[in-house]
XYZ file of C-alpha atoms in Angstrom:
772
model
C 31.095 28.999 27.383
C 31.686 24.938 27.763
C 27.803 24.428 28.842
C 24.478 26.133 28.514
C 23.497 28.853 31.548
C 21.377 27.495 34.107
C 19.121 30.348 34.097
C 17.614 29.093 30.352
C 15.339 25.929 30.632
C 16.039 22.772 28.487
C 14.118 19.790 27.421
C 16.821 17.734 25.909
C 20.694 18.150 25.542
C 22.292 17.913 22.368
C 25.935 17.199 20.845
C 27.125 20.527 21.280
C 28.470 21.346 25.180
C 27.626 25.015 24.838
C 24.179 24.365 24.897
C 23.996 26.176 21.454
C 22.162 22.588 19.500
C 19.825 22.169 23.009
C 16.246 22.081 22.898
C 14.898 24.905 24.708
C 11.784 23.554 27.292
C 9.133 26.214 25.816
C 9.769 25.007 22.611
C 9.327 21.194 23.435
C 6.414 21.602 25.333
C 4.560 23.837 22.503
C 5.556 21.357 19.379
C 4.355 18.442 21.903
C 0.930 19.945 22.376
C 0.810 20.738 19.071
C 1.062 17.391 17.786
C -1.040 16.279 20.466
C -3.541 18.274 19.461
C -3.394 17.123 15.945
C -3.927 13.424 17.081
C -6.811 13.871 19.266
C -8.524 15.132 16.408
C -9.935 12.171 15.267
C -12.019 12.119 18.716
C -12.764 15.410 18.992
C -10.932 15.562 22.120
C -7.896 18.112 21.311
C -8.255 21.120 23.913
C -7.519 17.917 26.488
C -4.663 16.604 24.089
C -3.278 20.473 23.753
C -3.131 21.000 27.310
C -1.760 17.705 28.474
C 1.036 18.122 25.954
C 1.828 22.122 27.505
C 2.473 20.601 31.135
C 3.493 17.097 30.627
C 7.666 17.900 31.416
C 6.512 21.149 33.653
C 8.801 19.676 36.164
C 11.626 20.878 33.791
C 11.055 23.992 34.737
C 13.690 23.197 37.854
C 17.150 24.015 38.708
C 17.834 19.571 39.225
C 16.590 18.746 36.149
C 18.484 21.280 34.554
C 21.544 20.305 36.575
C 20.883 16.279 35.578
C 20.974 17.488 31.948
C 24.342 19.363 32.448
C 25.740 15.766 34.157
C 24.244 15.392 37.561
C 23.136 12.064 38.984
C 20.599 13.671 41.500
C 17.137 12.584 40.780
C 14.517 15.023 39.687
C 10.802 14.355 39.046
C 9.766 16.135 35.926
C 6.614 14.301 35.736
C 4.384 15.044 38.745
C 4.337 18.906 38.498
C 2.752 19.392 35.522
C 0.269 15.887 37.181
C -0.962 18.160 39.987
C -0.895 21.589 38.265
C -3.530 19.823 35.237
C -5.941 19.160 38.531
C -5.465 22.474 40.000
C -6.181 24.336 36.511
C -9.545 21.809 35.479
C -10.911 22.406 39.024
C -9.726 26.570 38.689
C -11.494 26.931 35.102
C -14.508 24.353 35.527
C -15.173 24.153 38.890
C -14.284 21.471 41.963
C -17.235 18.974 39.981
C -14.985 18.085 37.461
C -11.496 17.140 39.684
C -12.045 13.423 38.210
C -11.947 14.984 34.598
C -8.820 16.666 36.021
C -7.131 13.012 37.146
C -7.664 11.773 33.378
C -5.124 14.356 32.710
C -2.954 13.722 35.142
C -2.878 9.943 34.651
C -1.482 10.785 31.428
C 0.985 13.491 32.499
C 1.995 11.167 35.545
C 3.172 8.163 33.415
C 4.622 9.373 30.440
C 7.591 7.455 31.015
C 6.370 5.351 33.488
C 3.016 3.768 32.447
C -0.305 4.661 33.485
C -0.322 3.585 37.444
C -3.413 2.874 39.708
C -5.727 5.600 40.954
C -5.882 5.030 45.081
C -4.765 0.881 45.204
C -0.899 -0.429 45.232
C 0.481 -0.680 41.554
C 3.383 -2.162 40.833
C 6.891 -0.210 40.897
C 4.618 2.387 40.475
C 3.360 4.875 43.310
C -0.326 5.547 42.681
C -1.677 8.425 41.748
C -3.219 9.509 44.582
C 0.288 9.415 45.651
C 1.357 11.505 43.321
C -1.000 14.188 43.806
C -0.442 14.281 47.681
C 0.849 17.054 49.440
C 3.720 15.159 51.331
C 4.725 13.627 47.872
C 4.908 17.420 46.845
C 7.671 18.465 49.904
C 10.255 16.352 47.968
C 9.882 17.305 44.370
C 12.118 19.637 42.794
C 10.998 23.785 42.886
C 9.339 25.136 40.106
C 10.870 28.434 38.363
C 7.839 30.448 38.406
C 8.719 31.184 34.413
C 7.048 28.811 33.215
C 4.114 31.170 33.937
C 5.540 33.232 31.669
C 6.271 31.137 28.988
C 3.411 28.625 28.903
C -0.145 29.375 28.731
C -2.664 27.786 29.736
C -6.257 27.857 28.063
C -9.135 29.560 30.349
C -11.884 27.069 28.454
C -12.412 23.537 27.603
C -14.286 21.905 25.127
C -15.711 18.552 26.663
C -15.735 15.870 23.529
C -19.540 15.378 22.554
C -18.993 11.443 23.606
C -22.443 9.184 22.760
C -23.502 7.033 26.247
C -24.495 3.358 25.966
C -27.776 1.843 25.925
C -29.183 0.316 27.739
C -28.052 3.222 30.442
C -25.558 2.141 33.160
C -24.555 -1.002 30.478
C -20.481 0.117 30.794
C -20.239 2.544 33.535
C -17.392 4.531 33.770
C -15.616 2.147 30.961
C -15.568 5.485 28.155
C -14.252 7.397 30.864
C -11.277 5.261 31.464
C -10.862 4.638 27.883
C -10.821 8.063 27.127
C -7.759 8.640 30.097
C -6.285 6.262 27.153
C -6.490 7.715 24.573
C -5.250 10.839 25.656
C -2.144 8.729 27.017
C -1.734 7.726 23.538
C -1.686 10.823 22.050
C 0.758 12.478 24.487
C 3.051 9.397 24.271
C 3.301 9.870 20.345
C 3.733 13.356 20.177
C 6.312 13.733 22.629
C 8.404 10.459 21.371
C 8.651 12.072 17.962
C 9.372 15.517 18.983
C 11.984 14.454 21.003
C 13.220 12.180 18.305
C 12.946 14.753 15.384
C 15.277 17.194 17.587
C 17.852 14.141 18.135
C 17.720 13.767 14.382
C 18.004 17.802 13.780
C 20.983 17.673 16.233
C 23.114 14.985 13.747
C 21.493 17.337 10.464
C 18.993 14.844 10.090
C 15.292 15.832 8.590
C 12.355 14.904 10.943
C 10.741 11.376 10.663
C 8.156 11.251 8.034
C 5.992 8.303 7.098
C 4.915 9.265 3.689
C 1.888 6.490 2.754
C -0.203 6.530 -0.561
C -3.664 7.982 0.222
C -6.059 5.297 0.696
C -8.152 6.284 -2.057
C -5.258 4.991 -3.949
C -5.083 1.773 -2.206
C -8.901 1.215 -3.343
C -8.221 1.751 -7.137
C -5.048 -1.026 -6.933
C -7.083 -3.481 -5.040
C -9.718 -2.886 -7.436
C -7.448 -3.723 -9.926
C -6.020 -6.540 -8.764
C -9.244 -8.362 -8.224
C -10.239 -7.677 -11.617
C -6.688 -9.512 -13.191
C -8.204 -12.264 -10.487
C -11.156 -12.920 -11.706
C -10.173 -12.570 -15.326
C -7.896 -15.577 -14.644
C -10.171 -17.622 -12.536
C -12.388 -20.453 -14.194
C -16.231 -20.139 -14.116
C -16.826 -22.666 -11.177
C -19.455 -22.396 -9.409
C -17.577 -21.444 -6.427
C -15.645 -19.356 -8.171
C -19.520 -17.336 -9.723
C -20.696 -17.483 -5.762
C -17.284 -16.024 -4.162
C -17.723 -13.006 -6.447
C -21.185 -12.125 -5.649
C -20.315 -12.332 -1.929
C -17.462 -9.762 -3.433
C -19.900 -7.779 -4.827
C -22.297 -7.230 -2.367
C -20.294 -7.084 -0.025
C -18.514 -3.817 -1.596
C -21.919 -2.313 -2.405
C -22.591 -2.452 1.428
C -20.051 -0.576 2.066
C -21.047 2.765 0.641
C -24.216 2.690 2.952
C -24.614 5.077 5.833
C -22.419 3.698 9.096
C -25.299 3.296 11.327
C -23.956 1.780 14.377
C -20.831 0.948 13.052
C -21.102 -2.731 13.825
C -21.179 -5.235 11.094
C -21.099 -9.240 10.378
C -19.406 -10.828 7.540
C -20.355 -14.252 7.321
C -19.458 -16.140 4.957
C -18.253 -20.037 5.181
C -14.889 -21.293 4.080
C -13.800 -21.226 0.559
C -15.824 -17.726 0.381
C -13.382 -15.933 0.282
C -13.686 -13.571 2.692
C -10.007 -12.516 3.061
C -9.720 -10.064 0.090
C -14.109 -9.534 0.439
C -13.374 -8.070 3.930
C -9.965 -6.029 2.512
C -11.933 -4.740 0.042
C -15.237 -3.787 1.846
C -13.114 -2.253 4.718
C -11.287 -0.195 1.596
C -14.286 1.077 -0.104
C -15.610 1.692 3.037
C -12.834 3.604 4.276
C -12.777 5.910 1.028
C -16.523 6.661 1.462
C -16.423 7.753 5.504
C -12.978 9.106 5.243
C -11.871 6.632 7.327
C -8.016 6.401 7.731
C -7.161 3.209 7.957
C -7.642 -0.563 7.455
C -6.798 -2.426 10.807
C -6.909 -6.520 9.985
C -7.105 -8.260 13.473
C -6.283 -11.928 13.366
C -6.106 -14.476 16.194
C -3.099 -16.524 15.689
C 0.400 -15.728 14.885
C 0.731 -18.537 12.640
C -1.431 -17.250 9.494
C -0.410 -13.254 10.449
C 2.306 -13.400 7.274
C 0.622 -15.208 4.866
C -2.582 -12.908 5.663
C -0.207 -9.776 4.740
C 1.586 -11.503 2.295
C -1.787 -12.075 0.449
C -2.294 -7.881 1.261
C 1.065 -6.734 -0.152
C 0.716 -8.496 -3.574
C -3.200 -7.279 -3.728
C -1.399 -3.791 -3.260
C 1.359 -4.206 -5.896
C 3.568 -1.493 -5.985
C 2.085 0.101 -3.018
C 2.671 -2.866 -0.892
C 4.857 -1.101 1.995
C 1.805 0.202 2.799
C 0.760 -2.818 4.714
C 2.167 -2.699 8.597
C 2.391 -6.234 9.663
C 2.912 -5.830 13.708
C 3.281 -9.213 15.846
C 6.145 -10.084 17.705
C 7.794 -13.146 19.454
C 9.773 -10.782 21.508
C 9.171 -7.552 23.839
C 9.900 -4.423 22.136
C 9.809 -2.866 25.296
C 13.039 -4.664 25.915
C 14.915 -3.873 22.627
C 17.030 -0.901 22.809
C 16.519 1.858 21.188
C 20.324 2.227 20.056
C 23.487 0.588 20.723
C 26.744 1.851 21.657
C 29.131 1.435 18.712
C 32.577 3.242 18.865
C 30.958 6.347 16.892
C 28.268 8.567 19.077
C 25.248 6.735 19.359
C 23.155 9.295 17.547
C 25.202 8.703 14.705
C 23.303 5.490 13.724
C 19.478 5.465 13.905
C 17.757 2.246 14.851
C 14.640 4.182 14.880
C 13.845 4.657 11.722
C 10.463 5.301 9.209
C 9.942 1.329 9.957
C 10.338 1.534 13.285
C 8.301 4.517 13.890
C 5.443 2.714 11.866
C 5.069 -0.290 13.748
C 4.955 1.995 16.829
C 2.584 3.988 16.049
C 0.269 2.425 13.588
C -0.148 5.109 10.952
C 0.317 2.943 8.189
C -2.991 2.874 6.080
C -3.247 -0.675 6.309
C -2.534 -2.680 9.302
C -1.934 -6.250 9.906
C -2.006 -7.474 13.336
C -2.771 -10.499 16.597
C -5.829 -10.298 18.431
C -3.126 -10.473 21.775
C -1.874 -7.502 20.130
C -4.632 -5.358 19.487
C -6.480 -5.818 22.450
C -3.901 -6.221 25.269
C -2.573 -3.037 24.248
C -6.706 -1.161 24.909
C -6.011 -2.173 28.388
C -2.529 -1.805 28.289
C -0.608 0.603 31.010
C 2.599 0.572 29.054
C 3.826 3.487 26.864
C 4.679 1.606 24.317
C 1.319 -0.494 23.845
C -0.735 2.562 24.212
C 1.121 5.012 21.547
C -0.920 3.419 18.809
C -4.392 3.910 20.486
C -4.746 7.086 18.890
C -4.363 5.878 15.574
C -7.280 3.079 16.070
C -9.716 5.968 15.779
C -11.565 6.574 12.933
C -10.466 3.015 11.458
C -11.947 0.252 9.893
C -11.380 -3.197 12.392
C -11.776 -6.325 10.734
C -11.844 -9.050 13.710
C -11.027 -11.981 11.423
C -12.275 -15.183 13.523
C -14.434 -13.222 15.950
C -15.630 -16.845 17.365
C -12.344 -17.121 18.880
C -11.955 -13.896 20.550
C -11.167 -15.780 24.171
C -14.302 -16.430 26.743
C -13.397 -15.228 30.046
C -12.718 -11.663 28.369
C -15.279 -11.984 26.385
C -17.326 -9.070 27.870
C -14.733 -6.330 28.318
C -13.496 -6.518 24.773
C -16.684 -6.254 23.208
C -17.191 -3.190 25.506
C -14.036 -1.716 23.647
C -15.977 -3.139 20.058
C -18.804 -0.932 20.823
C -16.222 2.084 22.668
C -14.577 2.219 19.442
C -17.692 2.297 17.063
C -19.802 4.531 19.247
C -17.883 7.184 20.419
C -14.077 7.261 18.193
C -15.726 6.870 14.902
C -14.493 3.489 13.790
C -16.332 0.343 11.762
C -16.259 -3.080 13.270
C -16.361 -6.338 10.960
C -16.879 -9.400 13.028
C -15.695 -11.779 9.954
C -15.986 -15.319 10.281
C -17.219 -18.774 8.792
C -18.987 -19.204 12.598
C -20.144 -16.467 13.433
C -20.727 -16.119 17.583
C -24.049 -15.273 18.927
C -23.022 -11.898 19.770
C -26.092 -9.937 19.454
C -28.929 -8.500 21.478
C -31.076 -9.863 18.677
C -29.047 -13.160 19.792
C -30.584 -13.192 23.671
C -27.048 -12.411 24.389
C -28.098 -10.149 27.388
C -26.627 -6.340 26.426
C -24.917 -7.702 23.126
C -24.720 -6.050 20.328
C -26.959 -3.518 18.350
C -27.982 -2.955 15.558
C -25.232 -4.748 13.316
C -25.476 -5.075 9.679
C -24.673 -8.130 7.136
C -22.547 -7.767 4.681
C -23.286 -10.918 3.155
C -25.581 -11.735 1.079
C -27.941 -14.273 2.273
C -25.509 -16.313 4.776
C -27.993 -19.208 4.749
C -27.970 -19.611 1.085
C -24.069 -19.202 0.737
C -23.698 -21.980 3.408
C -25.748 -24.379 1.512
C -24.523 -23.582 -1.246
C -20.718 -23.989 -0.247
C -21.461 -27.209 1.883
C -18.384 -29.302 1.247
C -19.042 -32.278 3.633
C -20.767 -34.152 5.806
C -19.723 -34.711 9.547
C -20.125 -37.847 11.328
C -19.333 -38.655 15.006
C -17.761 -41.791 15.274
C -17.752 -42.001 19.515
C -14.400 -43.354 21.670
C -11.433 -44.122 19.395
C -8.258 -45.562 20.994
C -5.069 -44.299 19.651
C -4.604 -48.055 18.018
C -7.892 -47.727 16.030
C -6.906 -43.652 15.125
C -3.537 -45.448 13.612
C -5.506 -48.129 11.611
C -7.716 -45.250 10.290
C -4.952 -43.093 9.742
C -3.640 -46.402 7.519
C -6.438 -47.264 5.537
C -6.501 -43.779 3.740
C -4.011 -42.678 0.522
C -4.723 -38.719 1.824
C -6.428 -38.002 5.631
C -5.864 -34.969 7.874
C -6.235 -35.579 11.514
C -6.433 -32.928 13.873
C -6.045 -33.418 17.776
C -5.822 -31.077 20.567
C -2.292 -31.527 22.064
C 1.171 -31.761 20.996
C 2.046 -35.084 22.239
C -1.181 -36.586 21.202
C -0.258 -35.545 17.441
C 3.615 -36.936 18.129
C 2.160 -40.467 19.000
C -0.242 -40.952 16.018
C 2.167 -39.876 14.155
C 4.943 -42.220 15.470
C 2.243 -44.727 14.875
C 2.996 -44.010 10.855
C 5.971 -42.855 10.920
C 7.123 -45.312 8.349
C 3.716 -44.763 5.670
C 4.417 -43.328 2.396
C 3.537 -39.572 2.701
C 3.302 -39.449 6.477
C 3.431 -35.633 7.507
C 3.496 -33.836 11.080
C 2.597 -30.049 12.064
C 2.675 -28.534 15.470
C 3.625 -25.191 16.650
C 6.795 -27.388 17.933
C 8.006 -26.229 14.344
C 8.992 -22.634 13.688
C 6.796 -21.268 11.231
C 9.940 -21.445 8.696
C 9.488 -25.254 9.232
C 6.090 -25.368 8.833
C 5.277 -23.781 5.682
C 8.052 -25.656 3.834
C 5.531 -29.006 5.117
C 3.088 -27.302 4.224
C 4.628 -26.071 0.492
C 5.027 -30.260 0.051
C 1.498 -31.098 1.668
C -0.324 -29.307 -1.214
C 1.709 -30.599 -3.767
C 1.070 -33.859 -2.834
C -2.701 -33.245 -2.352
C -2.193 -31.716 -6.196
C -0.252 -35.154 -7.538
C -2.904 -37.635 -5.738
C 0.046 -38.650 -3.841
C -0.337 -40.408 -0.734
C -0.474 -38.538 2.066
C -1.179 -38.541 5.833
C -1.657 -35.702 8.007
C -1.474 -35.563 12.169
C -1.563 -32.037 13.104
C -2.882 -30.060 16.332
C -5.261 -27.294 15.342
C -2.963 -25.055 14.036
C -3.823 -26.462 10.567
C -7.486 -24.967 11.254
C -5.674 -21.356 11.178
C -5.498 -20.566 7.208
C -4.034 -24.377 6.495
C -4.710 -24.075 2.659
C -5.176 -27.817 2.454
C -7.554 -30.006 0.601
C -8.493 -33.846 1.903
C -11.272 -35.540 0.815
C -11.297 -37.293 4.544
C -10.757 -35.110 7.948
C -10.559 -36.642 11.844
C -11.125 -34.258 14.495
C -11.083 -34.471 18.068
C -13.353 -33.199 19.944
C -13.599 -29.692 20.442
C -16.009 -26.676 20.226
C -18.420 -26.597 17.376
C -16.403 -23.674 15.619
C -13.260 -25.724 15.909
C -15.363 -28.509 14.250
C -16.556 -26.040 11.505
C -12.846 -24.994 10.691
C -11.802 -28.885 10.538
C -14.292 -29.241 8.092
C -12.863 -26.577 5.851
C -10.104 -28.592 5.058
C -12.310 -31.333 4.084
C -13.431 -30.692 -0.145
C -12.423 -27.040 0.318
C -12.355 -27.292 -3.407
C -15.613 -28.617 -3.799
C -14.246 -31.166 -6.251
C -15.414 -34.138 -4.732
C -18.889 -35.032 -4.551
C -20.553 -34.553 -0.139
C -20.747 -37.990 0.106
C -16.878 -39.231 -0.584
C -16.194 -36.254 1.909
C -16.276 -36.605 5.610
C -15.403 -35.639 8.705
C -15.605 -37.753 11.744
C -15.578 -36.173 14.916
C -14.336 -38.554 17.689
C -13.781 -38.581 22.044
C -10.304 -40.266 22.838
C -10.279 -41.872 26.059
C -6.066 -41.723 26.391
C -5.706 -38.470 25.922
C -7.842 -36.122 28.227
C -9.085 -32.546 26.396
C -7.986 -29.837 28.764
C -10.315 -28.478 30.743
C -11.495 -25.127 28.459
C -12.097 -27.497 25.517
C -14.287 -30.216 27.622
C -16.609 -27.502 28.053
C -16.919 -27.153 24.632
C -17.751 -30.396 23.675
C -20.762 -30.348 25.277
C -22.413 -27.879 23.906
C -20.907 -29.237 20.792
C -22.097 -32.566 21.284
C -26.037 -31.140 22.030
C -25.849 -29.765 18.725
C -24.810 -33.310 17.099
C -27.507 -34.691 18.659
C -30.706 -32.240 17.770
C -29.213 -30.953 14.402
C -28.390 -33.754 12.813
C -27.595 -33.588 9.345
C -26.049 -30.246 8.820
C -24.204 -29.053 12.346
C -22.377 -26.816 10.475
C -25.884 -24.492 9.146
C -25.776 -21.225 10.625
C -28.635 -21.720 13.117
C -27.051 -24.812 14.380
C -24.267 -22.264 15.137
C -26.114 -19.736 16.997
C -27.716 -23.001 19.009
C -23.964 -23.675 19.898
C -22.595 -20.280 21.610
C -25.955 -19.582 22.804
C -25.044 -22.815 24.858
C -21.231 -21.410 25.093
C -22.665 -18.560 26.675
C -25.429 -19.033 28.875
C -23.055 -21.375 30.481
C -19.591 -19.168 31.548
C -22.297 -16.541 32.698
C -20.682 -14.436 34.947
C -16.908 -16.096 33.713
C -17.212 -13.490 30.119
C -15.847 -11.738 32.708
C -13.639 -13.787 34.382
C -11.162 -11.170 37.151
C -14.629 -8.643 36.879
C -12.701 -6.015 34.877
C -16.011 -4.286 34.373
C -17.246 -4.328 37.604
C -13.846 -2.562 38.647
C -14.264 0.041 36.405
C -18.240 0.479 37.134
C -17.543 0.513 41.514
C -14.449 3.322 40.619
C -15.406 6.606 41.680
C -13.950 10.104 41.143
C -12.272 8.286 37.951
C -9.400 6.803 40.601
C -9.632 3.957 37.944
C -6.736 1.045 38.538
C -5.173 1.349 35.595
C -2.187 -1.596 36.027
C -4.816 -3.666 37.846
C -7.505 -3.766 34.620
C -3.732 -4.100 32.330
C -2.169 -6.989 34.543
C -5.815 -8.866 35.002
C -6.485 -8.706 30.607
C -4.172 -11.336 29.255
C -5.658 -13.066 26.770
C -3.119 -16.125 26.989
C -2.717 -17.216 30.235
C 0.255 -19.675 30.236
C 3.516 -17.535 29.889
C 5.250 -18.625 26.839
C 9.117 -18.080 26.147
C 10.617 -18.381 22.614
C 13.151 -19.792 21.238
C 14.929 -19.154 18.421
C 16.133 -22.213 16.065
C 18.988 -22.170 13.426
C 16.939 -23.941 11.179
C 18.220 -22.638 7.999
C 21.048 -19.937 6.476
C 18.615 -17.319 6.789
C 18.000 -17.382 10.313
C 22.179 -18.398 11.082
C 22.848 -14.992 9.054
C 20.467 -12.787 10.950
C 21.698 -14.498 14.691
C 25.006 -13.809 13.523
C 23.689 -9.634 12.985
C 22.644 -10.312 16.381
C 26.236 -10.919 17.729
C 27.929 -8.219 15.380
C 25.441 -5.812 15.074
C 26.460 -3.548 12.069
C 26.508 0.037 12.693
C 23.403 1.945 11.441
C 20.918 -1.995 11.333
C 18.432 -1.757 13.261
C 18.140 -4.495 16.035
C 14.050 -4.223 14.882
C 14.428 -5.335 12.181
C 16.523 -8.540 12.521
C 14.159 -9.344 15.217
C 11.479 -8.648 12.929
C 12.794 -11.936 10.088
C 13.758 -14.376 13.461
C 10.285 -14.367 14.504
C 9.509 -17.471 11.309
C 12.530 -19.207 13.382
C 11.038 -18.749 16.821
C 9.399 -21.674 18.834
C 7.063 -20.496 21.878
C 7.915 -23.298 24.622
C 6.782 -23.303 27.799
C 8.552 -21.635 30.842
C 9.223 -24.981 33.128
C 10.270 -26.254 29.549
C 12.523 -23.038 28.855
C 14.251 -23.474 32.806
C 14.723 -27.017 32.072
C 16.927 -26.776 28.451
C 18.531 -23.527 30.074
C 19.454 -25.637 32.782
C 20.944 -28.775 30.275
C 22.684 -25.908 28.280
C 20.405 -26.655 24.958
C 19.841 -23.037 24.827
C 21.590 -20.098 25.141
C 21.668 -15.953 25.192
C 21.978 -14.333 22.233
C 24.573 -11.903 23.063
C 23.681 -10.850 26.315
C 26.263 -7.767 26.531
C 23.856 -5.915 23.953
C 20.606 -7.428 24.297
C 20.055 -9.165 28.169
C 18.627 -11.835 28.478
C 16.187 -10.956 25.606
C 16.866 -13.651 22.579
C 17.912 -17.249 23.343
C 18.777 -19.561 20.730
C 19.039 -23.120 21.161
C 22.265 -24.670 20.443
C 21.672 -28.097 21.154
C 20.145 -28.862 17.589
C 20.014 -32.556 18.069
C 17.158 -31.719 19.762
C 15.207 -30.358 16.897
C 14.001 -32.832 14.168
C 13.531 -32.218 10.687
C 10.017 -34.232 10.850
C 8.394 -32.881 14.200
C 10.707 -30.108 15.240
C 11.378 -28.898 19.003
C 11.168 -31.815 21.313
C 10.892 -30.150 25.267
C 8.219 -31.994 26.443
C 10.802 -35.361 28.106
C 13.653 -33.863 29.946
C 15.377 -37.292 30.229
C 15.663 -37.482 26.356
C 16.450 -33.681 26.428
C 19.310 -34.754 29.095
C 21.347 -37.277 26.559
C 20.840 -35.443 23.784
C 22.189 -32.121 25.105
C 25.035 -34.255 26.579
C 25.637 -35.757 23.152
C 25.116 -32.121 21.878
């Protein structure tokens, strides 16, 4: 027999043309339902996830789809049928008043390949759910074989999850329903992808994919041993004694009852909050039977160093730490590359890719962009991991950096995770934002538990520098300041200003420059040199953008900072006398205004309340009370713009669960400017991996190569990118394999070993590209 009979129904093909290794549709639906059910246990929605799994591929019970499996080019919609049936079934067993809940399931089923659609409004490239469920749309669907009713048994009852309401009542109307739909969608996507992949593996004689991570209690013990070793090797300085006190106190709080699930860890720079927060997270997870610790970091520039700290702490269990960020769009990376042999012989989505997409590792280190945009996403790849966030300890590092324009929706998601998904969320920072209702923030966080001992006292003990306002300073004056010190750090608000000032001191001994125009590997090399010169007492004059404030572990006696928000001033101050080896009077942070360089509008808005604090809190502008006053002024001034795109209002006014998923995903963008990645062939590692991209070996994952190349990426604005491409300074890498996913800098003369990539001067770019 050349092909399987059309009287049988299959979900997926195999390698054998006679169909002996094809997957029966009933088996696939049953397996996905069971897998989805287990994924929904963490939030008590097993029945709902099971039903979604049973019906997601119902449209494959059609001759049209079976012919497609056998090679027909005829289109066969196999998702809409299940969406229509699930709505009818919910109404049948629960009553017409539950029609809106039926739609929540229909969203997941209808979008399990294309993504979540809008409920009634026109979306982008997708029919909305109303259109999909309409009678007219159904007339164009393949006819279902009634055999499905014999093979698939639908439940007669459904248990409604016992979700708690937000208080005050009406605080986040409808938000929980929309969140629930995304969580069900996540369970379905993960279950469907796993069962489909495992069938493909079975046809190749491979075992099912499995990620065998150590129990989180084992990681807790490992971290405890690591911390003991660090304590034994550390000198008994006042700072180290205080760090140990903070650590011990925080770990004691971890075993107390969860309460609201909301926590704050308010520790000044140099107080050891990174390992303290991880220790709290693991202790708390073990005590309260939570599943993982998710560490959310605001900047990609420090995610790798944080992940490295955690891997070192985990010793032999370092693979338990998943580092998830990407300069490249993972949805555009191919799962398989066709080679001379059969595609399935190359397993490009191995265990690591599965872990990356589903977040089932016990420790996940990711970016705030990745974390929060996933929570509001409509895309299958981003939503797949959401169910694994339930039952987690979530540490929001540098919580004050959450974008103001999306602050209200972000707070709603944090509230929902803590209230109904068993999460414990830690706001971890030296500059705690005033987001609690007790801070007079309207509808703020309630019952937040502080896990640091007496923050006010700690801040006083760890105060390392004095802050002074210099007022207006020209570039000539700033260059003079840089030349007058042997060791000095100057931080400004944009790359061009940093370059201008650096050019003014380029011939001075120990002149350095750090900006995001450099790739991460380049910056790391420079930071290593800078730290060594500081340690050796040699001249070191550094001009940098604000990236140095994010995890730049440097210790200067003098710091200059261009006007910005008070939280940025505090971060800059954390780079002054960091280890407390100097007297307070000898450790100065100078704030200045620059008449030559206008601050970006968003920073200018923050500078006004910062100046108010300088006037009214003279003496210690970085004390907790001063920071609280600053944030209160910022939030009051922003008002309704804390939800700039009115996302919560769009959800609130939605009737009948017809949520605009696509519109909300479009509006929830943490970074407005469209930046594009260029790979810089900075060293042999970059060159070797670029070669691998061009000539991808069989059985090697393109995802792993892309992950290594992230350290060699410079992000540039789209306009500059187009100019570089037009000049031939940038070229696409292996377009026949990857399309327009990877771009390489070929005009290497544009990349300076001192200042990184020059993309701001089109004339210079044109001349240098021509020379190349």
